[in-house]
Amino acid sequence: MRNTSSLQAETAYDPFGEPVAEGVARACTTSAGDRTARRIGGAVFWSLALAILAGRIYASDLPVAHTVLAYATQLVSFN
């Protein structure tokens, strides 16, 4: 039966698919904290993205957007 370090040495690759030396692979192991931080960061990112999208959809329905568009078309028509 293989131990964790021998499995890690066999399957250690960098993000470009190149094999990595055993010492580097042991020094750069990911921990549970890294995965948790990545998940939290992803959740925050997608929450902000959805909030901005919802705000843009809401603001596009306001009469102010139509007024600004009317003024913009008047300015373009003068040129």
PDB file of N, CA and C in Angstrom:
ATOM      1  N   MET A   1       0.849  -1.187   0.000  1.00  0.00           N
ATOM      2  CA  MET A   1       0.000   0.000   0.000  1.00  0.00           C
ATOM      3  C   MET A   1       0.889   1.242   0.000  1.00  0.00           C
ATOM      4  N   ARG A   2       0.533   2.213  -0.805  1.00  0.00           N
ATOM      5  CA  ARG A   2       1.327   3.434  -0.910  1.00  0.00           C
ATOM      6  C   ARG A   2       0.889   4.440   0.145  1.00  0.00           C
ATOM      7  N   ASN A   3       1.846   5.218   0.595  1.00  0.00           N
ATOM      8  CA  ASN A   3       1.486   6.277   1.533  1.00  0.00           C
ATOM      9  C   ASN A   3       1.180   7.555   0.770  1.00  0.00           C
ATOM     10  N   THR A   4       0.735   8.577   1.478  1.00  0.00           N
ATOM     11  CA  THR A   4       0.296   9.821   0.847  1.00  0.00           C
ATOM     12  C   THR A   4       1.424  10.539   0.117  1.00  0.00           C
ATOM     13  N   SER A   5       2.637  10.543   0.695  1.00  0.00           N
ATOM     14  CA  SER A   5       3.726  11.278   0.061  1.00  0.00           C
ATOM     15  C   SER A   5       4.151  10.630  -1.254  1.00  0.00           C
ATOM     16  N   SER A   6       4.108   9.296  -1.350  1.00  0.00           N
ATOM     17  CA  SER A   6       4.483   8.669  -2.616  1.00  0.00           C
ATOM     18  C   SER A   6       3.424   8.910  -3.678  1.00  0.00           C
ATOM     19  N   LEU A   7       2.150   8.930  -3.303  1.00  0.00           N
ATOM     20  CA  LEU A   7       1.096   9.254  -4.256  1.00  0.00           C
ATOM     21  C   LEU A   7       1.213  10.695  -4.728  1.00  0.00           C
ATOM     22  N   GLN A   8       1.518  11.571  -3.791  1.00  0.00           N
ATOM     23  CA  GLN A   8       1.634  12.977  -4.134  1.00  0.00           C
ATOM     24  C   GLN A   8       2.830  13.209  -5.055  1.00  0.00           C
ATOM     25  N   ALA A   9       3.924  12.502  -4.820  1.00  0.00           N
ATOM     26  CA  ALA A   9       5.101  12.666  -5.656  1.00  0.00           C
ATOM     27  C   ALA A   9       4.831  12.166  -7.070  1.00  0.00           C
ATOM     28  N   GLU A  10       4.018  11.139  -7.197  1.00  0.00           N
ATOM     29  CA  GLU A  10       3.700  10.597  -8.507  1.00  0.00           C
ATOM     30  C   GLU A  10       2.737  11.496  -9.278  1.00  0.00           C
ATOM     31  N   THR A  11       1.835  12.160  -8.595  1.00  0.00           N
ATOM     32  CA  THR A  11       0.791  12.921  -9.263  1.00  0.00           C
ATOM     33  C   THR A  11       0.964  14.425  -9.111  1.00  0.00           C
ATOM     34  N   ALA A  12       2.155  14.895  -8.789  1.00  0.00           N
ATOM     35  CA  ALA A  12       2.371  16.325  -8.583  1.00  0.00           C
ATOM     36  C   ALA A  12       2.650  17.008  -9.915  1.00  0.00           C
ATOM     37  N   TYR A  13       1.739  17.882 -10.323  1.00  0.00           N
ATOM     38  CA  TYR A  13       1.877  18.641 -11.566  1.00  0.00           C
ATOM     39  C   TYR A  13       1.575  20.105 -11.293  1.00  0.00           C
ATOM     40  N   ASP A  14       2.218  20.982 -12.041  1.00  0.00           N
ATOM     41  CA  ASP A  14       1.920  22.401 -11.920  1.00  0.00           C
ATOM     42  C   ASP A  14       0.679  22.721 -12.757  1.00  0.00           C
ATOM     43  N   PRO A  15       0.165  23.956 -12.695  1.00  0.00           N
ATOM     44  CA  PRO A  15      -1.056  24.298 -13.440  1.00  0.00           C
ATOM     45  C   PRO A  15      -0.936  24.133 -14.954  1.00  0.00           C
ATOM     46  N   PHE A  16       0.289  24.070 -15.483  1.00  0.00           N
ATOM     47  CA  PHE A  16       0.478  23.912 -16.916  1.00  0.00           C
ATOM     48  C   PHE A  16       0.644  22.465 -17.334  1.00  0.00           C
ATOM     49  N   GLY A  17       0.560  21.531 -16.366  1.00  0.00           N
ATOM     50  CA  GLY A  17       0.650  20.116 -16.673  1.00  0.00           C
ATOM     51  C   GLY A  17       2.050  19.558 -16.637  1.00  0.00           C
ATOM     52  N   GLU A  18       3.019  20.345 -16.218  1.00  0.00           N
ATOM     53  CA  GLU A  18       4.396  19.876 -16.129  1.00  0.00           C
ATOM     54  C   GLU A  18       4.614  19.205 -14.775  1.00  0.00           C
ATOM     55  N   PRO A  19       5.393  18.117 -14.739  1.00  0.00           N
ATOM     56  CA  PRO A  19       5.667  17.474 -13.451  1.00  0.00           C
ATOM     57  C   PRO A  19       6.482  18.384 -12.545  1.00  0.00           C
ATOM     58  N   VAL A  20       6.225  18.271 -11.247  1.00  0.00           N
ATOM     59  CA  VAL A  20       6.889  19.107 -10.249  1.00  0.00           C
ATOM     60  C   VAL A  20       7.749  18.209  -9.375  1.00  0.00           C
ATOM     61  N   ALA A  21       8.886  18.714  -8.921  1.00  0.00           N
ATOM     62  CA  ALA A  21       9.782  17.954  -8.057  1.00  0.00           C
ATOM     63  C   ALA A  21       9.090  17.611  -6.745  1.00  0.00           C
ATOM     64  N   GLU A  22       9.531  16.524  -6.133  1.00  0.00           N
ATOM     65  CA  GLU A  22       8.885  16.041  -4.916  1.00  0.00           C
ATOM     66  C   GLU A  22       8.956  17.060  -3.781  1.00  0.00           C
ATOM     67  N   GLY A  23      10.092  17.739  -3.638  1.00  0.00           N
ATOM     68  CA  GLY A  23      10.244  18.728  -2.578  1.00  0.00           C
ATOM     69  C   GLY A  23       9.288  19.894  -2.738  1.00  0.00           C
ATOM     70  N   VAL A  24       9.085  20.331  -3.959  1.00  0.00           N
ATOM     71  CA  VAL A  24       8.161  21.428  -4.234  1.00  0.00           C
ATOM     72  C   VAL A  24       6.731  20.978  -3.966  1.00  0.00           C
ATOM     73  N   ALA A  25       6.418  19.752  -4.345  1.00  0.00           N
ATOM     74  CA  ALA A  25       5.058  19.241  -4.144  1.00  0.00           C
ATOM     75  C   ALA A  25       4.716  19.162  -2.662  1.00  0.00           C
ATOM     76  N   ARG A  26       5.687  18.753  -1.838  1.00  0.00           N
ATOM     77  CA  ARG A  26       5.424  18.678  -0.398  1.00  0.00           C
ATOM     78  C   ARG A  26       5.305  20.064   0.217  1.00  0.00           C
ATOM     79  N   ALA A  27       6.076  21.018  -0.266  1.00  0.00           N
ATOM     80  CA  ALA A  27       6.058  22.371   0.296  1.00  0.00           C
ATOM     81  C   ALA A  27       4.789  23.120  -0.076  1.00  0.00           C
ATOM     82  N   CYS A  28       4.167  22.764  -1.190  1.00  0.00           N
ATOM     83  CA  CYS A  28       3.022  23.517  -1.706  1.00  0.00           C
ATOM     84  C   CYS A  28       1.712  22.736  -1.611  1.00  0.00           C
ATOM     85  N   THR A  29       1.557  21.920  -0.614  1.00  0.00           N
ATOM     86  CA  THR A  29       0.313  21.162  -0.493  1.00  0.00           C
ATOM     87  C   THR A  29      -0.825  22.095  -0.128  1.00  0.00           C
ATOM     88  N   THR A  30      -2.014  21.795  -0.634  1.00  0.00           N
ATOM     89  CA  THR A  30      -3.179  22.596  -0.276  1.00  0.00           C
ATOM     90  C   THR A  30      -3.775  22.050   1.006  1.00  0.00           C
ATOM     91  N   SER A  31      -4.222  22.933   1.830  1.00  0.00           N
ATOM     92  CA  SER A  31      -4.830  22.516   3.081  1.00  0.00           C
ATOM     93  C   SER A  31      -6.331  22.755   3.016  1.00  0.00           C
ATOM     94  N   ALA A  32      -7.029  22.294   4.032  1.00  0.00           N
ATOM     95  CA  ALA A  32      -8.473  22.479   4.073  1.00  0.00           C
ATOM     96  C   ALA A  32      -8.821  23.961   4.145  1.00  0.00           C
ATOM     97  N   GLY A  33      -7.965  24.757   4.769  1.00  0.00           N
ATOM     98  CA  GLY A  33      -8.199  26.199   4.854  1.00  0.00           C
ATOM     99  C   GLY A  33      -8.155  26.870   3.496  1.00  0.00           C
ATOM    100  N   ASP A  34      -7.261  26.399   2.631  1.00  0.00           N
ATOM    101  CA  ASP A  34      -7.185  26.951   1.274  1.00  0.00           C
ATOM    102  C   ASP A  34      -8.460  26.666   0.502  1.00  0.00           C
ATOM    103  N   ARG A  35      -8.955  25.454   0.609  1.00  0.00           N
ATOM    104  CA  ARG A  35     -10.187  25.099  -0.102  1.00  0.00           C
ATOM    105  C   ARG A  35     -11.370  25.890   0.444  1.00  0.00           C
ATOM    106  N   THR A  36     -11.420  26.053   1.765  1.00  0.00           N
ATOM    107  CA  THR A  36     -12.512  26.822   2.365  1.00  0.00           C
ATOM    108  C   THR A  36     -12.460  28.276   1.918  1.00  0.00           C
ATOM    109  N   ALA A  37     -11.271  28.848   1.901  1.00  0.00           N
ATOM    110  CA  ALA A  37     -11.126  30.241   1.461  1.00  0.00           C
ATOM    111  C   ALA A  37     -11.527  30.385   0.002  1.00  0.00           C
ATOM    112  N   ARG A  38     -11.157  29.404  -0.826  1.00  0.00           N
ATOM    113  CA  ARG A  38     -11.528  29.455  -2.241  1.00  0.00           C
ATOM    114  C   ARG A  38     -13.045  29.371  -2.410  1.00  0.00           C
ATOM    115  N   ARG A  39     -13.678  28.524  -1.630  1.00  0.00           N
ATOM    116  CA  ARG A  39     -15.148  28.409  -1.712  1.00  0.00           C
ATOM    117  C   ARG A  39     -15.834  29.687  -1.248  1.00  0.00           C
ATOM    118  N   ILE A  40     -15.339  30.263  -0.165  1.00  0.00           N
ATOM    119  CA  ILE A  40     -15.925  31.509   0.336  1.00  0.00           C
ATOM    120  C   ILE A  40     -15.704  32.626  -0.673  1.00  0.00           C
ATOM    121  N   GLY A  41     -14.506  32.696  -1.243  1.00  0.00           N
ATOM    122  CA  GLY A  41     -14.228  33.710  -2.260  1.00  0.00           C
ATOM    123  C   GLY A  41     -15.128  33.553  -3.471  1.00  0.00           C
ATOM    124  N   GLY A  42     -15.349  32.322  -3.896  1.00  0.00           N
ATOM    125  CA  GLY A  42     -16.251  32.073  -5.019  1.00  0.00           C
ATOM    126  C   GLY A  42     -17.679  32.473  -4.704  1.00  0.00           C
ATOM    127  N   ALA A  43     -18.124  32.170  -3.493  1.00  0.00           N
ATOM    128  CA  ALA A  43     -19.485  32.537  -3.100  1.00  0.00           C
ATOM    129  C   ALA A  43     -19.649  34.052  -3.051  1.00  0.00           C
ATOM    130  N   VAL A  44     -18.654  34.749  -2.526  1.00  0.00           N
ATOM    131  CA  VAL A  44     -18.718  36.217  -2.469  1.00  0.00           C
ATOM    132  C   VAL A  44     -18.715  36.797  -3.879  1.00  0.00           C
ATOM    133  N   PHE A  45     -17.845  36.276  -4.751  1.00  0.00           N
ATOM    134  CA  PHE A  45     -17.773  36.769  -6.117  1.00  0.00           C
ATOM    135  C   PHE A  45     -19.107  36.604  -6.828  1.00  0.00           C
ATOM    136  N   TRP A  46     -19.686  35.403  -6.785  1.00  0.00           N
ATOM    137  CA  TRP A  46     -20.934  35.168  -7.507  1.00  0.00           C
ATOM    138  C   TRP A  46     -22.099  35.925  -6.873  1.00  0.00           C
ATOM    139  N   SER A  47     -22.071  36.121  -5.560  1.00  0.00           N
ATOM    140  CA  SER A  47     -23.122  36.928  -4.916  1.00  0.00           C
ATOM    141  C   SER A  47     -23.063  38.369  -5.406  1.00  0.00           C
ATOM    142  N   LEU A  48     -21.853  38.926  -5.469  1.00  0.00           N
ATOM    143  CA  LEU A  48     -21.715  40.295  -5.976  1.00  0.00           C
ATOM    144  C   LEU A  48     -22.105  40.385  -7.448  1.00  0.00           C
ATOM    145  N   ALA A  49     -21.714  39.398  -8.230  1.00  0.00           N
ATOM    146  CA  ALA A  49     -22.067  39.404  -9.650  1.00  0.00           C
ATOM    147  C   ALA A  49     -23.579  39.370  -9.837  1.00  0.00           C
ATOM    148  N   LEU A  50     -24.267  38.541  -9.078  1.00  0.00           N
ATOM    149  CA  LEU A  50     -25.724  38.463  -9.194  1.00  0.00           C
ATOM    150  C   LEU A  50     -26.395  39.730  -8.679  1.00  0.00           C
ATOM    151  N   ALA A  51     -25.837  40.330  -7.608  1.00  0.00           N
ATOM    152  CA  ALA A  51     -26.402  41.581  -7.096  1.00  0.00           C
ATOM    153  C   ALA A  51     -26.252  42.711  -8.114  1.00  0.00           C
ATOM    154  N   ILE A  52     -25.094  42.790  -8.762  1.00  0.00           N
ATOM    155  CA  ILE A  52     -24.889  43.823  -9.785  1.00  0.00           C
ATOM    156  C   ILE A  52     -25.817  43.585 -10.970  1.00  0.00           C
ATOM    157  N   LEU A  53     -25.954  42.331 -11.385  1.00  0.00           N
ATOM    158  CA  LEU A  53     -26.860  42.014 -12.488  1.00  0.00           C
ATOM    159  C   LEU A  53     -28.299  42.369 -12.142  1.00  0.00           C
ATOM    160  N   ALA A  54     -28.740  42.032 -10.931  1.00  0.00           N
ATOM    161  CA  ALA A  54     -30.104  42.361 -10.519  1.00  0.00           C
ATOM    162  C   ALA A  54     -30.305  43.876 -10.463  1.00  0.00           C
ATOM    163  N   GLY A  55     -29.290  44.601  -9.992  1.00  0.00           N
ATOM    164  CA  GLY A  55     -29.382  46.058  -9.959  1.00  0.00           C
ATOM    165  C   GLY A  55     -29.478  46.664 -11.341  1.00  0.00           C
ATOM    166  N   ARG A  56     -28.737  46.113 -12.283  1.00  0.00           N
ATOM    167  CA  ARG A  56     -28.803  46.627 -13.661  1.00  0.00           C
ATOM    168  C   ARG A  56     -30.155  46.329 -14.293  1.00  0.00           C
ATOM    169  N   ILE A  57     -30.698  45.151 -14.011  1.00  0.00           N
ATOM    170  CA  ILE A  57     -32.022  44.818 -14.554  1.00  0.00           C
ATOM    171  C   ILE A  57     -33.080  45.731 -13.949  1.00  0.00           C
ATOM    172  N   TYR A  58     -32.983  45.979 -12.636  1.00  0.00           N
ATOM    173  CA  TYR A  58     -33.940  46.855 -11.978  1.00  0.00           C
ATOM    174  C   TYR A  58     -33.820  48.283 -12.514  1.00  0.00           C
ATOM    175  N   ALA A  59     -32.602  48.778 -12.652  1.00  0.00           N
ATOM    176  CA  ALA A  59     -32.391  50.158 -13.097  1.00  0.00           C
ATOM    177  C   ALA A  59     -32.775  50.344 -14.559  1.00  0.00           C
ATOM    178  N   SER A  60     -32.709  49.307 -15.350  1.00  0.00           N
ATOM    179  CA  SER A  60     -33.054  49.461 -16.764  1.00  0.00           C
ATOM    180  C   SER A  60     -34.551  49.666 -16.962  1.00  0.00           C
ATOM    181  N   ASP A  61     -35.345  49.357 -15.958  1.00  0.00           N
ATOM    182  CA  ASP A  61     -36.789  49.497 -16.068  1.00  0.00           C
ATOM    183  C   ASP A  61     -37.279  50.843 -15.533  1.00  0.00           C
ATOM    184  N   LEU A  62     -36.391  51.635 -14.967  1.00  0.00           N
ATOM    185  CA  LEU A  62     -36.792  52.921 -14.411  1.00  0.00           C
ATOM    186  C   LEU A  62     -37.016  53.945 -15.514  1.00  0.00           C
ATOM    187  N   PRO A  63     -37.924  54.888 -15.308  1.00  0.00           N
ATOM    188  CA  PRO A  63     -38.162  55.927 -16.308  1.00  0.00           C
ATOM    189  C   PRO A  63     -36.946  56.820 -16.539  1.00  0.00           C
ATOM    190  N   VAL A  64     -36.042  56.894 -15.584  1.00  0.00           N
ATOM    191  CA  VAL A  64     -34.845  57.710 -15.733  1.00  0.00           C
ATOM    192  C   VAL A  64     -34.018  57.210 -16.918  1.00  0.00           C
ATOM    193  N   ALA A  65     -33.950  55.917 -17.077  1.00  0.00           N
ATOM    194  CA  ALA A  65     -33.178  55.360 -18.188  1.00  0.00           C
ATOM    195  C   ALA A  65     -33.776  55.791 -19.521  1.00  0.00           C
ATOM    196  N   HIS A  66     -35.081  55.836 -19.598  1.00  0.00           N
ATOM    197  CA  HIS A  66     -35.734  56.267 -20.834  1.00  0.00           C
ATOM    198  C   HIS A  66     -35.493  57.752 -21.094  1.00  0.00           C
ATOM    199  N   THR A  67     -35.497  58.562 -20.047  1.00  0.00           N
ATOM    200  CA  THR A  67     -35.243  59.988 -20.190  1.00  0.00           C
ATOM    201  C   THR A  67     -33.816  60.234 -20.680  1.00  0.00           C
ATOM    202  N   VAL A  68     -32.864  59.542 -20.078  1.00  0.00           N
ATOM    203  CA  VAL A  68     -31.471  59.696 -20.488  1.00  0.00           C
ATOM    204  C   VAL A  68     -31.302  59.245 -21.928  1.00  0.00           C
ATOM    205  N   LEU A  69     -31.950  58.168 -22.313  1.00  0.00           N
ATOM    206  CA  LEU A  69     -31.866  57.688 -23.681  1.00  0.00           C
ATOM    207  C   LEU A  69     -32.461  58.700 -24.659  1.00  0.00           C
ATOM    208  N   ALA A  70     -33.559  59.341 -24.270  1.00  0.00           N
ATOM    209  CA  ALA A  70     -34.167  60.356 -25.136  1.00  0.00           C
ATOM    210  C   ALA A  70     -33.228  61.545 -25.320  1.00  0.00           C
ATOM    211  N   TYR A  71     -32.586  62.002 -24.234  1.00  0.00           N
ATOM    212  CA  TYR A  71     -31.632  63.107 -24.346  1.00  0.00           C
ATOM    213  C   TYR A  71     -30.434  62.709 -25.208  1.00  0.00           C
ATOM    214  N   ALA A  72     -29.967  61.493 -25.052  1.00  0.00           N
ATOM    215  CA  ALA A  72     -28.819  61.023 -25.840  1.00  0.00           C
ATOM    216  C   ALA A  72     -29.167  60.988 -27.315  1.00  0.00           C
ATOM    217  N   THR A  73     -30.370  60.548 -27.661  1.00  0.00           N
ATOM    218  CA  THR A  73     -30.743  60.497 -29.082  1.00  0.00           C
ATOM    219  C   THR A  73     -30.893  61.895 -29.639  1.00  0.00           C
ATOM    220  N   GLN A  74     -31.362  62.855 -28.823  1.00  0.00           N
ATOM    221  CA  GLN A  74     -31.455  64.246 -29.278  1.00  0.00           C
ATOM    222  C   GLN A  74     -30.058  64.809 -29.550  1.00  0.00           C
ATOM    223  N   LEU A  75     -29.104  64.524 -28.675  1.00  0.00           N
ATOM    224  CA  LEU A  75     -27.747  65.007 -28.873  1.00  0.00           C
ATOM    225  C   LEU A  75     -27.136  64.414 -30.133  1.00  0.00           C
ATOM    226  N   VAL A  76     -27.380  63.152 -30.365  1.00  0.00           N
ATOM    227  CA  VAL A  76     -26.821  62.509 -31.555  1.00  0.00           C
ATOM    228  C   VAL A  76     -27.474  63.069 -32.824  1.00  0.00           C
ATOM    229  N   SER A  77     -28.759  63.377 -32.763  1.00  0.00           N
ATOM    230  CA  SER A  77     -29.441  63.890 -33.926  1.00  0.00           C
ATOM    231  C   SER A  77     -28.986  65.304 -34.298  1.00  0.00           C
ATOM    232  N   PHE A  78     -28.466  66.073 -33.335  1.00  0.00           N
ATOM    233  CA  PHE A  78     -27.977  67.415 -33.629  1.00  0.00           C
ATOM    234  C   PHE A  78     -26.676  67.364 -34.409  1.00  0.00           C
ATOM    235  N   ASN A  79     -25.903  66.316 -34.272  1.00  0.00           N
ATOM    236  CA  ASN A  79     -24.601  66.236 -34.951  1.00  0.00           C
ATOM    237  C   ASN A  79     -24.738  65.726 -36.299  1.00  0.00           C
TER     238      ASN A  79
END
